[in-house]
mmCIF file with all atom_site columns, C-alpha atoms in Angstrom:
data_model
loop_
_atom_site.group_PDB
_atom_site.id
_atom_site.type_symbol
_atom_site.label_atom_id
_atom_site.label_alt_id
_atom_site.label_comp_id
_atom_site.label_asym_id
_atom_site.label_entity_id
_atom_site.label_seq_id
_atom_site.pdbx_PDB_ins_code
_atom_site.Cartn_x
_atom_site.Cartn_y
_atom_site.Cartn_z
_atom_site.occupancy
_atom_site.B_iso_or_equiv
_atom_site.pdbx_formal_charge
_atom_site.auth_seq_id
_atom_site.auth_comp_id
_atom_site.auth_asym_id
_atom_site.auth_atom_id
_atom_site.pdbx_PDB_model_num
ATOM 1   C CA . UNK A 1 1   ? 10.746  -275.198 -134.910 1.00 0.00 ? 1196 UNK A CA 1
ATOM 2   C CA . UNK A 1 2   ? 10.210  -274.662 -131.201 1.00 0.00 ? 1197 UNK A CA 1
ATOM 3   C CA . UNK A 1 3   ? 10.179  -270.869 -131.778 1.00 0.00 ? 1198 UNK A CA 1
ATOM 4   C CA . UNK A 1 4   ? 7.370   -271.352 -134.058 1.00 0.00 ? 1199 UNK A CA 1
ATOM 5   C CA . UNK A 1 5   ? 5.779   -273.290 -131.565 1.00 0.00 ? 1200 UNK A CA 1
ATOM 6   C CA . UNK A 1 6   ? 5.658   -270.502 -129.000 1.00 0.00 ? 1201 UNK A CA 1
ATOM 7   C CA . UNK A 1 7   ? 3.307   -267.515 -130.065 1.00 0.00 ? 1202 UNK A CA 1
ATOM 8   C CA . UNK A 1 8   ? 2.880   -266.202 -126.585 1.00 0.00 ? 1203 UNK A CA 1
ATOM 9   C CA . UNK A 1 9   ? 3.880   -262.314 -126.678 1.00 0.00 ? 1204 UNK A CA 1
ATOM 10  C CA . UNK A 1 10  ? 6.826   -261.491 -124.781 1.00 0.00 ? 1205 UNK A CA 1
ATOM 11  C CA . UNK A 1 11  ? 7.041   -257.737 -123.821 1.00 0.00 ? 1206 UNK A CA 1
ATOM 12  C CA . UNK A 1 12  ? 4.185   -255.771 -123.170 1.00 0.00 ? 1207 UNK A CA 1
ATOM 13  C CA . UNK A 1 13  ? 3.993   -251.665 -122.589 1.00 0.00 ? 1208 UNK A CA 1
ATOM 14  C CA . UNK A 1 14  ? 2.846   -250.376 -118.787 1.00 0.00 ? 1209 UNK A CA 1
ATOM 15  C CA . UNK A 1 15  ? 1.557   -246.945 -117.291 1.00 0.00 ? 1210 UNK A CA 1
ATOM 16  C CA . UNK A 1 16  ? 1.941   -246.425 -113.985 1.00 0.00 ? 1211 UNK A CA 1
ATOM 17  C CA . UNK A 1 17  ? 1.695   -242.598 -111.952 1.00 0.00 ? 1212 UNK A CA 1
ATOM 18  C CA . UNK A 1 18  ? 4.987   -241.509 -110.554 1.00 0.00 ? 1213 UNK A CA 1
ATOM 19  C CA . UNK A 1 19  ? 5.504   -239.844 -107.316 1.00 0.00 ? 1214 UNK A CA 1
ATOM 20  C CA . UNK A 1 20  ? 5.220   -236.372 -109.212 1.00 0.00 ? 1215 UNK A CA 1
ATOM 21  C CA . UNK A 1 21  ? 1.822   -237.507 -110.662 1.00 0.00 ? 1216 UNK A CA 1
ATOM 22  C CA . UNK A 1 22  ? 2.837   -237.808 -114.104 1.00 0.00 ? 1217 UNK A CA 1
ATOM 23  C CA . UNK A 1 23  ? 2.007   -240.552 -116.149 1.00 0.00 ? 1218 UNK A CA 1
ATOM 24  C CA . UNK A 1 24  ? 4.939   -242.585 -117.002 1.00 0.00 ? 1219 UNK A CA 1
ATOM 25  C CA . UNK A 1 25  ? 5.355   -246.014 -119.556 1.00 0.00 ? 1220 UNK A CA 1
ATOM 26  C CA . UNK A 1 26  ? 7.958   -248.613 -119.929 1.00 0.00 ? 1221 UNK A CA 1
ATOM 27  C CA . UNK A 1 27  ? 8.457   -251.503 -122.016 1.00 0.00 ? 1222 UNK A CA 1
ATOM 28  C CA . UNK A 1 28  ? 8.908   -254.970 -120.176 1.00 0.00 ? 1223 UNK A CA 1
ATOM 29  C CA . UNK A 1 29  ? 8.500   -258.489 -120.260 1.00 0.00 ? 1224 UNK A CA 1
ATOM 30  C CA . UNK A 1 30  ? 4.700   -259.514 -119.729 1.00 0.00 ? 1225 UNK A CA 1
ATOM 31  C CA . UNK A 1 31  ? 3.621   -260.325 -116.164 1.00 0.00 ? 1226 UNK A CA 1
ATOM 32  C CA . UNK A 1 32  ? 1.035   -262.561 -114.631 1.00 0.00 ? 1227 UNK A CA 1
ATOM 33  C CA . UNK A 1 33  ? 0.561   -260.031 -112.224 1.00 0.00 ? 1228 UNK A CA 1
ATOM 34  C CA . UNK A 1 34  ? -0.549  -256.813 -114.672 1.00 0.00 ? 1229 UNK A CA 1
ATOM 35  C CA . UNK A 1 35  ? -1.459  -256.629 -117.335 1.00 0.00 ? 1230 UNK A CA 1
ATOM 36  C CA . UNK A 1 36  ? 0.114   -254.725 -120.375 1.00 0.00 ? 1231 UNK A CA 1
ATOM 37  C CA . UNK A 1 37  ? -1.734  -252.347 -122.525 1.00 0.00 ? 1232 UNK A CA 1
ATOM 38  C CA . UNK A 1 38  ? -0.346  -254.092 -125.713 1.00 0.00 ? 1233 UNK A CA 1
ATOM 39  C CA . UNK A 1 39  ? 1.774   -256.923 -126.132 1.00 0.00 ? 1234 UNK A CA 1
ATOM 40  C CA . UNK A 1 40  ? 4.133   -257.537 -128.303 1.00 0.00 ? 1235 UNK A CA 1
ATOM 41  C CA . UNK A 1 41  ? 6.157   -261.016 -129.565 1.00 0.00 ? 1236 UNK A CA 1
ATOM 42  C CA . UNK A 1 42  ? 9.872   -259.075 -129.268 1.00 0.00 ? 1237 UNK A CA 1
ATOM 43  C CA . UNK A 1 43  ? 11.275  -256.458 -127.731 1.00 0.00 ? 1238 UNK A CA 1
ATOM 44  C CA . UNK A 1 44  ? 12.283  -254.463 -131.184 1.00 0.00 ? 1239 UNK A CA 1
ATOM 45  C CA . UNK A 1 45  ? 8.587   -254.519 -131.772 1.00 0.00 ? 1240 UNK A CA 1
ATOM 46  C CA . UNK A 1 46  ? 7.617   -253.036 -128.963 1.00 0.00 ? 1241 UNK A CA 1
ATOM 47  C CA . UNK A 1 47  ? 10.466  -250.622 -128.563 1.00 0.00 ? 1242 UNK A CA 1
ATOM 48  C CA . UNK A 1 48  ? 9.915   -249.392 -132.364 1.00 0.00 ? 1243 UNK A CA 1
ATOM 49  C CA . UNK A 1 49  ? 6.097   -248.519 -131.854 1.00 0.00 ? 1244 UNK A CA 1
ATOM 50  C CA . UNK A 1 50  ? 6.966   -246.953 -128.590 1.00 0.00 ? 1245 UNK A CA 1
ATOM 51  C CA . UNK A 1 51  ? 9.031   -244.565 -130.832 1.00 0.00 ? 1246 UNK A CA 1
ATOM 52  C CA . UNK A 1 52  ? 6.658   -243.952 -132.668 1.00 0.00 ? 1247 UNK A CA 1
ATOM 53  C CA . UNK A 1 53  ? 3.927   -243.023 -130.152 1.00 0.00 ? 1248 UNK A CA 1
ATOM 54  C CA . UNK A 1 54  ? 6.642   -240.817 -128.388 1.00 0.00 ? 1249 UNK A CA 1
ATOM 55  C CA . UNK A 1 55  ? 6.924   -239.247 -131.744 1.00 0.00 ? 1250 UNK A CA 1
ATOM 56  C CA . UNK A 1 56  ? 2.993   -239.179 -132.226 1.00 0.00 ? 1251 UNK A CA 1
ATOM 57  C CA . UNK A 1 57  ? 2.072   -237.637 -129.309 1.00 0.00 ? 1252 UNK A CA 1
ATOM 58  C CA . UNK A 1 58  ? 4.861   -235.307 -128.211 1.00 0.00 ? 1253 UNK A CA 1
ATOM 59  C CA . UNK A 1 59  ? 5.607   -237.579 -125.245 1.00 0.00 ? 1254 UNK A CA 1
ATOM 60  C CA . UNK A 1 60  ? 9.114   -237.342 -123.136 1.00 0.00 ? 1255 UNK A CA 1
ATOM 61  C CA . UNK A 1 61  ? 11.134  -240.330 -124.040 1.00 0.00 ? 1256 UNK A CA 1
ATOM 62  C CA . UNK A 1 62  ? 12.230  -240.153 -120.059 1.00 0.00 ? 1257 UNK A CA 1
ATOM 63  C CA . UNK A 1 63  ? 8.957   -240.667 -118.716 1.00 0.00 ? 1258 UNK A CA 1
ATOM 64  C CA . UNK A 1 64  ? 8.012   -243.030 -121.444 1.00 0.00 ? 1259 UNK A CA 1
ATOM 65  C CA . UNK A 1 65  ? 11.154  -244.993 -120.137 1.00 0.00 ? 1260 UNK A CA 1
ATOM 66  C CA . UNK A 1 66  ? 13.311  -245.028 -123.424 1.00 0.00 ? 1261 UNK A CA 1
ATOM 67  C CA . UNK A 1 67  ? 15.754  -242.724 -121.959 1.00 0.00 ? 1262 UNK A CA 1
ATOM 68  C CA . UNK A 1 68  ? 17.311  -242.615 -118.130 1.00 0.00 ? 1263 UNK A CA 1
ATOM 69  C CA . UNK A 1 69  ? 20.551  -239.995 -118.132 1.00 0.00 ? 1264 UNK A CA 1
ATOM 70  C CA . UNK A 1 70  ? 20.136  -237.224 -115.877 1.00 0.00 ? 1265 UNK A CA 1
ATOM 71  C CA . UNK A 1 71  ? 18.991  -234.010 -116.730 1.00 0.00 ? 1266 UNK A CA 1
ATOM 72  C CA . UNK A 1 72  ? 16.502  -233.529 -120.000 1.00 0.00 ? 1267 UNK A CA 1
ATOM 73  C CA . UNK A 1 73  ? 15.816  -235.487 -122.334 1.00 0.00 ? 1268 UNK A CA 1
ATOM 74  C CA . UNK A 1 74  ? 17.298  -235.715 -125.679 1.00 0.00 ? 1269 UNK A CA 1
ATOM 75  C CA . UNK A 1 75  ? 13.904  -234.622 -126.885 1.00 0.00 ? 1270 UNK A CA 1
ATOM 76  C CA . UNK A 1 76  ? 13.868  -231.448 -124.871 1.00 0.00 ? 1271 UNK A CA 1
ATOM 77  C CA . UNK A 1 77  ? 17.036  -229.910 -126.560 1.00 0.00 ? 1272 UNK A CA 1
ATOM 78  C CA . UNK A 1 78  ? 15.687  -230.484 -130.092 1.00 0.00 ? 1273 UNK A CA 1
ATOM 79  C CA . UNK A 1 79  ? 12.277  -228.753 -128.874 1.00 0.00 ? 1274 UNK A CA 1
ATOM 80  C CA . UNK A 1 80  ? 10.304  -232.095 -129.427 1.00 0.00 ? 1275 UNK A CA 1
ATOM 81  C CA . UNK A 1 81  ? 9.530   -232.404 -125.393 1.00 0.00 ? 1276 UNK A CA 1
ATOM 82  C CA . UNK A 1 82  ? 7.159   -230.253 -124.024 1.00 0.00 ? 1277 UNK A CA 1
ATOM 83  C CA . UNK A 1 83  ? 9.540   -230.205 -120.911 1.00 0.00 ? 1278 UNK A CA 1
ATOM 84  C CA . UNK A 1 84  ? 7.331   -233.104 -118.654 1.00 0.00 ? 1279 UNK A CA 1
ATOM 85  C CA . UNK A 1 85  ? 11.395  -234.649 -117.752 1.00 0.00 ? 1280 UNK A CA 1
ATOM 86  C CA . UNK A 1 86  ? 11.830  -231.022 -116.384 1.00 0.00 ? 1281 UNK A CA 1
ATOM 87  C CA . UNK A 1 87  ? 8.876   -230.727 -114.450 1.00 0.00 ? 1282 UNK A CA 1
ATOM 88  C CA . UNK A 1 88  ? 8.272   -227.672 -116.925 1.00 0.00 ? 1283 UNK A CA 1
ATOM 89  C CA . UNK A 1 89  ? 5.133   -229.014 -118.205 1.00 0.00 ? 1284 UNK A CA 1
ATOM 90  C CA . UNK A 1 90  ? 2.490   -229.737 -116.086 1.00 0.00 ? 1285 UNK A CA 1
ATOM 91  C CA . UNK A 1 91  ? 1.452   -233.171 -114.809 1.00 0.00 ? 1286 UNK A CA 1
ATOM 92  C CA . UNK A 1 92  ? -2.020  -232.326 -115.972 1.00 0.00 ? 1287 UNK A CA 1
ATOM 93  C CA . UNK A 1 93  ? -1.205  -231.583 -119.621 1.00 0.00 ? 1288 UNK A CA 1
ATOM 94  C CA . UNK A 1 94  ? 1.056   -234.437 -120.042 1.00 0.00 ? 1289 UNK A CA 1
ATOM 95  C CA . UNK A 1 95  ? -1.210  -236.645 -118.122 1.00 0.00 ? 1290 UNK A CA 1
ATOM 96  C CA . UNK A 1 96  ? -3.627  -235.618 -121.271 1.00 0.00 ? 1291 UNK A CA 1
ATOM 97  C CA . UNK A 1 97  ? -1.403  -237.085 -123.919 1.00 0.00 ? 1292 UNK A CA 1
ATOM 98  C CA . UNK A 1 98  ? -0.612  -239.913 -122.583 1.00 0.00 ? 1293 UNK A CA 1
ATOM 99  C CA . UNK A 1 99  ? -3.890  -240.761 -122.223 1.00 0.00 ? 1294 UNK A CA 1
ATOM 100 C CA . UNK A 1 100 ? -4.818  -240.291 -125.939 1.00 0.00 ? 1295 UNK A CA 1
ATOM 101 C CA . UNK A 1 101 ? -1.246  -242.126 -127.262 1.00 0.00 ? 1296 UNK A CA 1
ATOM 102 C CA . UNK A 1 102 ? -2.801  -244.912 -124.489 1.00 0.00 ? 1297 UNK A CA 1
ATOM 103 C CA . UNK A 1 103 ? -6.067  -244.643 -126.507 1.00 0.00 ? 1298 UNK A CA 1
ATOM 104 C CA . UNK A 1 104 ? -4.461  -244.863 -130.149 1.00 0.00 ? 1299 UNK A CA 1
ATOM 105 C CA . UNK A 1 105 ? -3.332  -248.542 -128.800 1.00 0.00 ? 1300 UNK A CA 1
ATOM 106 C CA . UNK A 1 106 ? -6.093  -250.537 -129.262 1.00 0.00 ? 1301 UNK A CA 1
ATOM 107 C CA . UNK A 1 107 ? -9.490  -251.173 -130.368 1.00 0.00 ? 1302 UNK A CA 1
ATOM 108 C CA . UNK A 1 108 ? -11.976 -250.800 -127.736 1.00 0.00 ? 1303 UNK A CA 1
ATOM 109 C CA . UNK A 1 109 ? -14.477 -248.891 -129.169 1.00 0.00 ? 1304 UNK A CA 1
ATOM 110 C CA . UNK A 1 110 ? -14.435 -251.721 -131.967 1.00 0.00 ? 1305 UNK A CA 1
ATOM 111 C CA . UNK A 1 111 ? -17.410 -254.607 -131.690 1.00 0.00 ? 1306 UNK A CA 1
ATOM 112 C CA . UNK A 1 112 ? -18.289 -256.241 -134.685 1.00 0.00 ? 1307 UNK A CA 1
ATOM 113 C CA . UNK A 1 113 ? -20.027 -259.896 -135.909 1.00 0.00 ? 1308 UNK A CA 1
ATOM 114 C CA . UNK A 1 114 ? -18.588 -261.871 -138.234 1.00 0.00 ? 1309 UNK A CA 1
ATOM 115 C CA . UNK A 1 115 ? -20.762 -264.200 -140.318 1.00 0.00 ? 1310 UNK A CA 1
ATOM 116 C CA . UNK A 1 116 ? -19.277 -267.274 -141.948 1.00 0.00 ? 1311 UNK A CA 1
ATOM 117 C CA . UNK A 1 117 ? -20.323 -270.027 -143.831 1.00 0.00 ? 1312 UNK A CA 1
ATOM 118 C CA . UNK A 1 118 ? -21.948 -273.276 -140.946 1.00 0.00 ? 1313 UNK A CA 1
ATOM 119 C CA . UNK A 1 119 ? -21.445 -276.713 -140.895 1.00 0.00 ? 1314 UNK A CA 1
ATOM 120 C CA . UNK A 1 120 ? -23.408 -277.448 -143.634 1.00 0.00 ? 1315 UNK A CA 1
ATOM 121 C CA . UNK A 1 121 ? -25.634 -275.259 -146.188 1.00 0.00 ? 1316 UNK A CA 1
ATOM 122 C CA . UNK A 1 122 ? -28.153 -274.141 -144.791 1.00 0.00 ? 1317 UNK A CA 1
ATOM 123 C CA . UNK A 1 123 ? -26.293 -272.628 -141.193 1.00 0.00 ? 1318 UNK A CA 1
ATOM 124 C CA . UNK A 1 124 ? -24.202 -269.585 -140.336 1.00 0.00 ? 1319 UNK A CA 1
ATOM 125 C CA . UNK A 1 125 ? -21.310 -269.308 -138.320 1.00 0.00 ? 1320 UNK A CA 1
ATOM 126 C CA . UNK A 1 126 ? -20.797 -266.148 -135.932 1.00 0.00 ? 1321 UNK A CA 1
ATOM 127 C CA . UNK A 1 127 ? -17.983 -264.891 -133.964 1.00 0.00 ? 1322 UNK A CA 1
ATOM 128 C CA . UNK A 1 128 ? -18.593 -262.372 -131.590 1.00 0.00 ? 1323 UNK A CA 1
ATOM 129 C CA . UNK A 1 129 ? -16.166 -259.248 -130.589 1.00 0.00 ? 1324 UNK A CA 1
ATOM 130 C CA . UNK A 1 130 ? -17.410 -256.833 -128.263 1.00 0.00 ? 1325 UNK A CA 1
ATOM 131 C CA . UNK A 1 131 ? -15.130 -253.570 -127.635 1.00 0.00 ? 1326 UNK A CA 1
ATOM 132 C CA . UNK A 1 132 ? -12.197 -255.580 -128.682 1.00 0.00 ? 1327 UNK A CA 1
ATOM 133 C CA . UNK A 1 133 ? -12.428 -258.704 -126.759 1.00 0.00 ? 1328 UNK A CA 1
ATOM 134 C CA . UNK A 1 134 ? -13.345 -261.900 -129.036 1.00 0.00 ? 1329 UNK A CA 1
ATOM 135 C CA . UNK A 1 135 ? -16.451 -263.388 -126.408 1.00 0.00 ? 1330 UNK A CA 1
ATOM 136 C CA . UNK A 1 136 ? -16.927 -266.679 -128.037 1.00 0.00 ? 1331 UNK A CA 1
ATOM 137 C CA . UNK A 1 137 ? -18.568 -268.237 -131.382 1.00 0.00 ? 1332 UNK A CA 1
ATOM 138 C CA . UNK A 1 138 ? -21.687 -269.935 -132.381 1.00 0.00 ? 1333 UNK A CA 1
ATOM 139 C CA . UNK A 1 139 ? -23.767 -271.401 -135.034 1.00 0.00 ? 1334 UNK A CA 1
ATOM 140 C CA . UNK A 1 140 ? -27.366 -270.509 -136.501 1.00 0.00 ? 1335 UNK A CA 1
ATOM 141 C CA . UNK A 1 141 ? -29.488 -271.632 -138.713 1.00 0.00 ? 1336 UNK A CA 1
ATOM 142 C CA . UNK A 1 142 ? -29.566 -269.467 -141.947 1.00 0.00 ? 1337 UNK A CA 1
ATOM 143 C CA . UNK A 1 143 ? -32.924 -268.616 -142.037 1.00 0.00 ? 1338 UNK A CA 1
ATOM 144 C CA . UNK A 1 144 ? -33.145 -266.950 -138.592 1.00 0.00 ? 1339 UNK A CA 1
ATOM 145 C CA . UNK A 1 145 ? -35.691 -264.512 -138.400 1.00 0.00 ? 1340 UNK A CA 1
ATOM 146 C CA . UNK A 1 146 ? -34.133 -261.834 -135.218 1.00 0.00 ? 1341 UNK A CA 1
ATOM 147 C CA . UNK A 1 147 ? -30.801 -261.135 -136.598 1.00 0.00 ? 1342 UNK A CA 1
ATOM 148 C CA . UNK A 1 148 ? -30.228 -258.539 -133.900 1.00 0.00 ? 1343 UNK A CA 1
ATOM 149 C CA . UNK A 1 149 ? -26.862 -258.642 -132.109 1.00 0.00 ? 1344 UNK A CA 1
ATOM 150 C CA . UNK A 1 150 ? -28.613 -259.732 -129.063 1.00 0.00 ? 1345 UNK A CA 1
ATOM 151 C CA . UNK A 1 151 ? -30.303 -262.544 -130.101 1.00 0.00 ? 1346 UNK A CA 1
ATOM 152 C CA . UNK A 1 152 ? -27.018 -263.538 -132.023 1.00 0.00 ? 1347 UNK A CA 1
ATOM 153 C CA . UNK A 1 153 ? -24.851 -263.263 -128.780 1.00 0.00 ? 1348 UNK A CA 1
ATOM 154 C CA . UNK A 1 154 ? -27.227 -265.970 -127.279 1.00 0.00 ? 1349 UNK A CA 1
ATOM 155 C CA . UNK A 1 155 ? -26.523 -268.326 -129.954 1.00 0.00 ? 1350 UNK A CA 1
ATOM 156 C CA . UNK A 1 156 ? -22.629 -268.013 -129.185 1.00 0.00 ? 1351 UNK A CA 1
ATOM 157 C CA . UNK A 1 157 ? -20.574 -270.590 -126.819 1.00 0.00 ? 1352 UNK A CA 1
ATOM 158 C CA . UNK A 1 158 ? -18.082 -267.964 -124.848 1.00 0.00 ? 1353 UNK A CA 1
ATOM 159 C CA . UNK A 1 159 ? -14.492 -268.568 -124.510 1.00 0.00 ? 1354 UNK A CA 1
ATOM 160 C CA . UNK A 1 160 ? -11.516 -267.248 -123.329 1.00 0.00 ? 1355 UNK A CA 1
ATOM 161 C CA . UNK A 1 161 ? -9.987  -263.654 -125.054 1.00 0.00 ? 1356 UNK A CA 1
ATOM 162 C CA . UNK A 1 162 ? -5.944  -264.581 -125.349 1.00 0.00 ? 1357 UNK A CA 1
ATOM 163 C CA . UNK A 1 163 ? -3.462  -263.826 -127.365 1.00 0.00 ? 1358 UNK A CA 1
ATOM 164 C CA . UNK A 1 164 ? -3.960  -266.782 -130.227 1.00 0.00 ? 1359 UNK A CA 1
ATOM 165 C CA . UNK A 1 165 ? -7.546  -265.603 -130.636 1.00 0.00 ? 1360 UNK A CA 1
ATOM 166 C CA . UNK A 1 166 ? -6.725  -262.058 -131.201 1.00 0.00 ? 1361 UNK A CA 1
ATOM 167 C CA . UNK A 1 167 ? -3.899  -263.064 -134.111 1.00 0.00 ? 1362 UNK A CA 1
ATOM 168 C CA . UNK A 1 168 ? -6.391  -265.230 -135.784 1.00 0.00 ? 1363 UNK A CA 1
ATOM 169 C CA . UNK A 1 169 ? -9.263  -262.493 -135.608 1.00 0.00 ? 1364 UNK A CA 1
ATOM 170 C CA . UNK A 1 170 ? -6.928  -259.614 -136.285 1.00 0.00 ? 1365 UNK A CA 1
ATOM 171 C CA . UNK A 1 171 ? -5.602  -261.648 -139.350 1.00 0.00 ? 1366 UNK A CA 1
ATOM 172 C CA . UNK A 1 172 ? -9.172  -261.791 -141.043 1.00 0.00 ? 1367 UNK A CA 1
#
C-alpha cells in the first residue's frame, strides 16, 4: 500500500555537452537541482525507452550512457553507430539527432482546452494546457458568448504543472 501511495517519478533522462562538444544523455534518479527531460516511475522504464530512442535515432549507446567499456560501442561493430564513441562522426551531426530523439520526448508543441460538464447544468468546466504544461482550470457559464482561448484562459484559476497533474491529463 505505501508504494501505491507514492506516484512521484523516480528516474528521469539528462543531456548535458561533453568536453568534446557532443551531446551526451544518461538515465538517473530525478534531482531537485535539474530537471529531467522525461521522468519516469522505475528505472526499467526509463532504461527500455532509452533503447528505443537509441534505436530510433541512430544514437551511440556510449554517449547516451547505456554503455561505458573502452573502445566502440557495441553499436559501432554491428554498423548501427554512426561512429560519435569514436569521434568519427562529427559533434555537429550527432548533436542533430540528439536533438530530434530530445524532441520525439514530449509534447510541447501540444496546447489544447478541454471542456467538461460544470457544477451544475447550465456551466462548463475548462482545463487549460498550453505547449504541454497543464496552467490551471476554471468554470464558465454555458452560454458564453467569446469562446476564444483567450478569453477562456481568464476564466481559469492557475496551478502548479507536476507530475500528478500530467498522469491525470495524460490519462483522459
Amino acid at each position: 500500500n505505501r508504494a501505491q501511495k507514492r506516484r512521484y517519478p523516480t528516474y528521469g533522462i539528462y543531456r548535458y555537452e561533453d568536453s568534446k562538444g557532443y551531446l551526451r544523455m544518461c538515465l538517473a534518479q530525478v534531482s531537485k537541482i535539474e530537471k529531467p527531460l522525461i521522468v519516469f516511475s522505475n528505472f526499467q522504464q526509463g532504461w527500455d525507452f532509452l533503447q528505443a530512442k537509441i534505436s530510433e535515432f541512430n544514437l551511440c549507446p556510449k554517449l547516451a550512457g547505456v554503455q561505458n567499456h573502452p573502445g566502440a560501442c557495441s553499436h559501432f561493430k554491428v554498423q548501427m553507430c554512426r561512429g560519435g564513441c569514436l569521434e568519427q562522426e562529427p559533434w555537429s551531426d550527432y548533436n542533430v539527432r540528439v536533438n530530434e530523439a530530445v524532441e520525439s520526448f514530449s509534447d510541447t508543441n501540444n496546447s489544447f482546452l478541454l471542456l467538461g460538464n460544470g457544477r451544475s447544468f447550465d456551466e462548463l468546466s475548462i482545463v487549460v494546457v498550453e505547449e504541454g504544461r497543464y496552467l490551471g482550470f476554471g468554470y464558465v457559464h454555458d452560454s458564453i458568448q467569446d469562446t476564444s482561448v483567450e478569453s477562456l484562459k481568464k476564466c481559469i484559476t492557475h496551478y502548479e504543472d507536476n507530475y500528478d497533474t500530467q498522469r491525470i491529463i495524460n490519462a483522459y
